Amino acid sequence: VIGRSKAEIDTPALLIDADLLEANLERGGRDFTLNGLSYRPHAKAHKSAVIARKQLEYGAVGIACAKLGEAEVLVGAGLEDILVTTPVVGTAKIQRLVELNGSARVAVVVDDPGNAAEIGSVATGAGRVLELLVEVDVGQERCGVRTPEAAVRLAELIEESPGVRFRGLQGYQGGSQGIRGFRERVESVNRSVDRLRAVVEQLGRAGLVAEVLTGGGTGSSPIDVRAGCLTELQPGSYVFMDSSYAEVEWTPEGDPPPFARSLSVLTTVISRSSPQRVVVDAGQKAASSDAGSPVVKDRDGARFSFAGDEHGIVELTDGGAPLLGEKIEIYPSHCDTTVNLHDEFVVTRGDVVEDVWTIDARGKTQ
Ligand SMILES: Cc1ncc(COP(=O)(O)O)c(C=O)c1O
């Protein structure tokens, strides 16, 4: 397929626009390091070693992974500094974690004393020391300790336990990321910052120092770099941009985000009941539906709706009347879950296929 034109790509196919991806990576490298911050991009967005390596070339200090399975794949591909941002629970998984730590620097978040102690004990048995970050619930009500006192107790336990070392705190609030209005997003991010600061102060009183304060995503990043709390950002979606992210106000003046939609699904018209309504070969198995319907690219007024796991309907209002076999591109509403449906990215520059990249950690949810 390399060297061929877009029209010759078999479908459904997951496309990356190489020019836009590179612009996003370059811009991220600048924006996420403002005011001396570091960034550790989240690989849950792309699940691919090629893109993770590019992020390091653009100044990332390491990579974040949602799951141990993702981390195993990236370490296997040569990535050397990983933070697993979801607790790793259960003896079998902890053994995998400790083993992985033998090949790379792999840290993990914890929010439970028993879990931290078990990691310490397995690591001690293997003659290793694992770095742990205490996850603090800064508003999402997902994982994370709920009070500064609980955070301090857990950090103290880690400091006292063999086989583990306290590296810092993670405070991530997914609920802030997609808030459209800039002012409302600032308020939400500030509430999280206050909660994390309260923990840092309490740690200080107990004589403990959090070397790293990690968190934040694409949507909160322009606020996080000015808030003076986090030391490390974990943006994921900026590489591709979900279609809903494009609506978010980036500045107090309401400017759009500086990142472009570089990911799309290429589909083919397989049935044409009328010029205003065609069926394409991409349904829920080619583009995820958890965040709504994809958006049709470059066709004014066109609307995509799912018609099952293998079919999609495109309704057109501009009389564009695509023919049978014609290609239609759609932007996924949620890139992370769409990427997980595909084996590879077809990388295009202009109209020509430049490369094909494996989605190495696709399906690695364990
Ligand atoms: C812990 C954590 N950090 C960072 C991110 C990245 O956020 P975004 O994709 O909005 O940049 C996520 C996304 O779900 C996350 O769960």
Coordinates of C-alpha atoms and ligand atoms in Angstrom, one line a residue:
V1 CA 0.0 0.0 0.0
I2 CA 3.0 2.4 0.5
G3 CA 3.3 4.8 -2.3
R4 CA -0.3 4.4 -3.4
S5 CA -3.0 7.1 -3.4
K6 CA -5.7 7.3 -0.7
A7 CA -8.3 6.2 -3.3
E8 CA -6.5 2.8 -3.5
I9 CA -6.5 2.1 0.3
D10 CA -8.8 -0.8 1.2
T11 CA -11.5 0.1 3.8
P12 CA -12.4 0.6 6.6
A13 CA -8.9 1.9 7.4
L14 CA -7.6 4.1 10.2
L15 CA -5.6 7.0 8.6
I16 CA -3.1 9.3 10.2
D17 CA -2.4 12.6 8.4
A18 CA 1.4 12.8 8.9
D19 CA 1.7 16.5 8.5
L20 CA -1.0 17.2 11.1
L21 CA 0.4 14.6 13.5
E22 CA 3.9 16.1 13.3
A23 CA 2.4 19.6 13.9
N24 CA 0.6 18.3 17.0
L25 CA 3.7 16.6 18.3
E26 CA 5.8 19.7 17.7
R27 CA 3.2 22.1 19.3
G28 CA 2.8 19.7 22.3
G29 CA 6.5 19.7 22.8
R30 CA 6.4 23.5 23.2
D31 CA 3.1 24.0 25.0
F32 CA 3.4 21.2 27.6
T33 CA 6.9 22.4 28.7
L34 CA 6.0 26.0 29.4
N35 CA 7.1 27.3 32.8
G36 CA 9.6 24.5 33.3
L37 CA 7.0 21.7 33.3
S38 CA 7.8 18.2 32.0
Y39 CA 5.4 16.0 30.0
R40 CA 4.8 12.3 29.9
P41 CA 2.3 11.7 27.1
H42 CA -0.4 9.1 27.6
A43 CA 0.0 6.2 25.2
K44 CA -3.6 5.1 25.8
A45 CA -4.4 7.4 22.9
H46 CA -2.2 5.8 20.3
K47 CA -1.0 2.4 21.7
S48 CA 1.9 2.5 19.4
A49 CA 5.7 2.4 19.9
V50 CA 6.4 4.5 16.8
I51 CA 4.4 7.4 18.1
A52 CA 5.7 7.0 21.7
R53 CA 9.3 7.3 20.3
K54 CA 8.3 10.4 18.3
Q55 CA 6.9 12.0 21.5
L56 CA 10.3 11.4 23.2
E57 CA 12.0 13.0 20.3
Y58 CA 9.8 16.1 20.9
G59 CA 10.9 16.3 24.5
A60 CA 8.7 14.0 26.6
V61 CA 10.4 12.7 29.7
G62 CA 8.8 9.3 29.5
I63 CA 5.5 7.7 28.6
A64 CA 2.3 7.0 30.6
C65 CA 0.3 3.8 30.1
A66 CA -3.2 3.0 31.4
K67 CA -2.6 -0.7 31.8
L68 CA 0.3 -3.0 32.5
G69 CA -0.4 -4.9 29.2
E70 CA 0.2 -1.6 27.3
A71 CA 3.4 -1.0 29.3
E72 CA 4.7 -4.5 28.6
V73 CA 4.3 -4.0 24.8
L74 CA 6.1 -0.6 24.9
V75 CA 8.9 -1.8 27.1
G76 CA 9.2 -4.8 24.7
A77 CA 9.6 -2.2 21.9
G78 CA 12.5 -0.5 23.7
L79 CA 10.7 2.3 25.7
E80 CA 12.6 2.8 28.9
D81 CA 10.6 5.1 31.3
I82 CA 7.0 4.2 31.9
L83 CA 4.4 5.3 34.5
V84 CA 1.3 3.0 34.8
T85 CA -1.5 5.4 35.7
T86 CA -4.0 2.8 36.9
P87 CA -3.5 0.7 40.1
V88 CA -2.0 -2.8 39.4
V89 CA -3.9 -5.2 41.8
G90 CA -3.5 -8.9 42.4
T91 CA -0.4 -11.1 42.9
A92 CA -0.2 -12.3 39.3
K93 CA -0.2 -8.8 37.9
I94 CA 2.2 -7.5 40.5
Q95 CA 4.6 -10.3 39.6
R96 CA 4.4 -9.1 35.9
L97 CA 5.0 -5.5 37.1
V98 CA 8.1 -6.4 39.1
E99 CA 9.4 -8.5 36.2
L100 CA 8.9 -5.6 33.8
N101 CA 10.7 -3.3 36.1
G102 CA 13.8 -5.4 35.5
S103 CA 13.9 -4.3 31.8
A104 CA 13.0 -0.6 32.2
R105 CA 12.1 2.1 34.8
V106 CA 8.4 1.3 35.4
A107 CA 6.5 3.1 38.2
V108 CA 2.9 2.6 39.2
V109 CA 0.2 4.5 41.1
V110 CA -1.3 3.1 44.3
D111 CA -4.2 4.2 46.5
D112 CA -4.3 1.3 48.9
P113 CA -1.9 0.3 51.7
G114 CA -2.4 -3.4 51.2
N115 CA -1.6 -3.1 47.5
A116 CA 1.5 -1.0 48.2
A117 CA 2.7 -3.5 50.8
E118 CA 2.2 -6.4 48.4
I119 CA 4.1 -4.7 45.6
G120 CA 6.9 -4.1 48.2
S121 CA 7.0 -7.7 49.2
V122 CA 7.1 -9.1 45.6
A123 CA 9.7 -6.6 44.7
T124 CA 11.8 -7.4 47.7
G125 CA 11.6 -11.1 46.8
A126 CA 13.0 -10.3 43.3
G127 CA 15.7 -8.0 44.7
R128 CA 14.1 -4.8 43.2
V129 CA 12.8 -1.5 44.3
L130 CA 9.7 -0.1 42.6
E131 CA 8.8 3.6 42.6
L132 CA 5.2 4.3 43.7
L133 CA 3.1 7.4 43.2
V134 CA 0.1 7.9 45.5
E135 CA -3.0 8.6 43.5
V136 CA -5.1 11.4 44.9
D137 CA -8.8 11.8 44.0
V138 CA -8.8 15.4 42.8
G139 CA -12.5 15.4 41.8
Q140 CA -13.1 12.5 39.4
E141 CA -14.3 10.1 42.1
R142 CA -12.6 7.3 40.4
C143 CA -9.4 5.9 41.9
G144 CA -7.3 7.8 44.4
V145 CA -7.2 8.5 48.2
R146 CA -9.9 10.9 49.3
T147 CA -8.2 12.9 52.0
P148 CA -4.7 14.5 52.6
E149 CA -4.4 12.4 55.8
A150 CA -4.9 9.1 53.9
A151 CA -2.4 10.3 51.3
V152 CA 0.2 11.0 54.0
R153 CA -0.4 7.7 55.7
L154 CA 0.1 5.8 52.5
A155 CA 3.2 7.8 51.6
E156 CA 4.7 7.1 55.0
L157 CA 3.9 3.4 54.7
I158 CA 5.7 3.3 51.3
E159 CA 8.7 5.1 52.8
E160 CA 8.9 2.6 55.6
S161 CA 8.4 -0.5 53.4
P162 CA 11.3 -2.4 51.7
G163 CA 11.0 -2.9 47.9
V164 CA 9.2 0.3 47.2
R165 CA 10.1 4.0 47.1
F166 CA 7.7 7.1 47.3
R167 CA 8.2 9.1 44.1
G168 CA 5.2 11.5 44.3
L169 CA 1.5 12.1 43.6
Q170 CA -0.8 11.6 40.7
G171 CA -3.9 13.8 40.5
Y172 CA -5.9 13.5 37.3
Q173 CA -9.4 14.9 36.8
G174 CA -10.9 13.5 33.5
G175 CA -14.0 15.5 34.1
S176 CA -12.2 18.8 33.5
Q177 CA -10.7 17.9 30.1
G178 CA -13.7 18.4 27.8
I179 CA -15.4 21.3 29.5
R180 CA -16.2 23.7 26.6
G181 CA -16.1 27.1 28.2
F182 CA -12.6 28.3 29.2
R183 CA -13.8 30.0 32.4
E184 CA -15.7 26.9 33.6
R185 CA -12.7 24.7 32.8
V186 CA -10.4 27.0 34.8
E187 CA -12.7 26.7 37.8
S188 CA -12.8 22.9 37.5
V189 CA -9.0 22.7 37.1
N190 CA -8.5 25.0 40.1
R191 CA -10.6 22.9 42.3
S192 CA -8.4 19.9 41.5
V193 CA -5.2 22.0 42.0
D194 CA -6.5 23.0 45.5
R195 CA -7.0 19.4 46.4
L196 CA -3.6 18.3 45.3
R197 CA -1.9 21.3 47.0
A198 CA -3.6 20.4 50.3
V199 CA -1.9 17.0 50.1
V200 CA 1.4 18.5 49.2
E201 CA 1.2 20.8 52.3
Q202 CA 0.3 17.9 54.6
L203 CA 3.1 15.8 53.2
G204 CA 5.5 18.7 53.9
R205 CA 4.3 18.8 57.6
A206 CA 5.1 15.1 57.8
G207 CA 8.6 15.8 56.4
L208 CA 7.8 14.1 53.0
V209 CA 8.6 15.4 49.6
A210 CA 6.7 14.5 46.4
E211 CA 9.4 14.6 43.7
V212 CA 6.8 14.4 41.0
L213 CA 3.3 15.8 40.8
T214 CA 1.8 14.3 37.7
G215 CA -1.6 14.6 36.1
G216 CA -3.6 16.8 33.6
G217 CA -4.7 16.0 30.1
T218 CA -5.0 17.8 26.8
G219 CA -7.9 20.0 27.8
S220 CA -6.5 21.1 31.1
S221 CA -3.0 21.7 29.8
P222 CA -3.2 25.4 29.0
I223 CA -4.4 26.0 32.5
D224 CA -2.1 23.5 34.2
V225 CA 1.0 25.1 32.8
R226 CA 0.1 28.3 34.5
A227 CA -1.4 27.0 37.7
G228 CA 2.1 26.3 39.3
C229 CA 1.1 23.0 40.9
L230 CA 1.8 20.0 38.6
T231 CA 5.4 19.3 37.6
E232 CA 4.5 16.8 34.9
L233 CA 1.6 16.7 32.4
Q234 CA 0.0 13.5 30.9
P235 CA -1.7 14.7 27.7
G236 CA -2.9 11.9 25.5
S237 CA -5.5 13.1 22.9
Y238 CA -3.5 16.0 21.6
V239 CA -1.8 13.7 19.0
F240 CA -5.1 13.0 17.2
M241 CA -7.9 15.2 18.8
D242 CA -11.3 13.7 19.3
S243 CA -13.9 15.6 17.3
S244 CA -15.5 16.9 20.5
Y245 CA -12.2 18.4 21.7
A246 CA -12.2 20.6 18.6
E247 CA -15.1 22.6 20.3
V248 CA -13.2 23.4 23.5
E249 CA -12.3 27.0 24.1
W250 CA -8.5 27.2 24.5
T251 CA -8.1 30.7 25.7
P252 CA -10.3 33.3 27.6
E253 CA -11.0 34.8 24.2
G254 CA -12.5 31.5 23.0
D255 CA -9.8 30.6 20.5
P256 CA -9.9 27.0 19.2
P257 CA -7.3 24.4 20.3
P258 CA -3.9 24.6 18.6
F259 CA -4.1 20.8 17.8
A260 CA -5.6 19.5 14.6
R261 CA -7.6 16.3 13.9
S262 CA -5.0 14.0 12.5
L263 CA -6.9 10.7 12.8
S264 CA -9.8 9.6 10.5
V265 CA -11.5 6.5 9.3
L266 CA -11.6 6.0 5.6
T267 CA -14.8 4.3 4.4
T268 CA -16.3 3.2 1.1
V269 CA -19.9 3.7 -0.1
I270 CA -21.3 0.2 -0.4
S271 CA -25.0 1.0 -1.0
R272 CA -26.8 4.0 -2.4
S273 CA -30.5 4.0 -1.9
S274 CA -30.8 7.7 -2.8
P275 CA -28.3 10.5 -3.7
Q276 CA -29.0 12.0 -0.2
R277 CA -28.4 8.8 1.8
V278 CA -25.6 6.3 1.3
V279 CA -24.4 3.4 3.3
V280 CA -20.6 3.0 4.1
D281 CA -18.6 0.0 5.2
A282 CA -17.8 1.3 8.7
G283 CA -19.9 0.8 11.8
Q284 CA -19.2 0.3 15.5
K285 CA -16.3 -2.1 14.7
A286 CA -14.4 0.6 12.8
A287 CA -15.2 3.7 14.8
S288 CA -16.2 3.8 18.5
S289 CA -19.6 5.1 19.5
D290 CA -19.1 5.8 23.3
A291 CA -18.7 9.5 22.7
G292 CA -21.3 9.9 20.0
S293 CA -21.2 9.7 16.2
P294 CA -18.2 10.5 14.1
V295 CA -18.1 13.7 12.1
V296 CA -17.9 13.6 8.3
K297 CA -14.8 15.2 6.9
D298 CA -14.9 17.9 4.2
R299 CA -18.6 17.5 3.3
D300 CA -20.8 20.4 4.5
G301 CA -24.0 19.4 6.2
A302 CA -23.3 15.6 5.9
R303 CA -24.2 13.5 8.9
F304 CA -22.9 10.1 9.9
S305 CA -25.0 7.7 12.0
F306 CA -24.2 4.1 13.0
A307 CA -26.3 1.4 11.3
G308 CA -24.8 -1.6 13.2
D309 CA -21.4 -2.9 13.8
E310 CA -20.4 -3.0 10.1
H311 CA -22.5 -0.3 8.5
G312 CA -22.8 3.4 8.7
I313 CA -25.2 5.8 7.1
V314 CA -24.1 9.1 5.6
E315 CA -26.9 11.6 4.9
L316 CA -26.0 14.5 2.6
T317 CA -27.7 17.8 2.3
D318 CA -25.5 19.4 -0.3
G319 CA -26.5 17.1 -3.2
G320 CA -22.9 15.8 -3.2
A321 CA -24.3 12.4 -4.2
P322 CA -21.3 10.1 -3.8
L323 CA -21.2 7.1 -6.2
L324 CA -21.0 3.4 -5.3
G325 CA -17.3 2.7 -4.4
E326 CA -16.5 6.3 -3.6
K327 CA -14.5 7.0 -0.4
I328 CA -15.8 9.1 2.5
E329 CA -13.6 10.0 5.5
I330 CA -15.0 10.4 9.0
Y331 CA -13.4 11.8 12.2
P332 CA -13.9 9.6 15.3
S333 CA -15.7 11.1 18.2
H334 CA -13.3 9.3 20.6
C335 CA -9.9 8.5 19.3
D336 CA -8.7 6.2 22.1
T337 CA -11.5 3.7 21.8
T338 CA -11.4 3.9 18.0
V339 CA -7.6 3.2 17.8
N340 CA -8.2 0.1 20.0
L341 CA -10.5 -1.3 17.2
H342 CA -7.7 -1.4 14.5
D343 CA -4.5 -3.3 13.9
E344 CA -2.6 -0.6 12.1
F345 CA -2.5 3.1 11.1
V346 CA -2.2 3.9 7.4
V347 CA 0.0 7.0 7.4
T348 CA -0.7 9.5 4.6
R349 CA 1.1 12.6 3.5
G350 CA -1.1 14.6 1.2
D351 CA -2.8 12.0 -1.0
V352 CA 0.0 9.4 -0.8
V353 CA 0.5 6.5 1.7
E354 CA 3.8 7.1 3.3
D355 CA 3.9 4.2 5.9
V356 CA 2.0 1.7 7.9
W357 CA 2.4 1.6 11.7
T358 CA 1.3 -1.3 13.9
I359 CA -1.0 -0.5 16.8
D360 CA 1.2 -2.6 19.1
A361 CA -0.8 -2.4 22.3
R362 CA -4.2 -2.8 20.6
G363 CA -6.4 -4.9 22.9
K364 CA -3.9 -5.0 25.7
T365 CA -6.3 -4.1 28.5
Q366 CA -5.0 -6.5 31.1
Ligands
LIG1 C1 -4.8 9.2 34.1 C2 -4.9 9.8 32.8 N1 -4.0 10.8 32.4 C3 -4.0 11.4 31.2 C4 -5.0 11.2 30.3 C5 -5.0 11.9 29.0 O1 -6.1 12.8 28.8 P1 -6.4 13.4 27.4 O2 -6.6 12.3 26.5 O3 -7.6 14.2 27.6 O4 -5.2 14.2 27.0 C6 -6.0 10.2 30.7 C7 -7.1 10.0 29.7 O5 -8.1 9.4 30.0 C8 -6.0 9.6 31.9 O6 -6.9 8.7 32.3

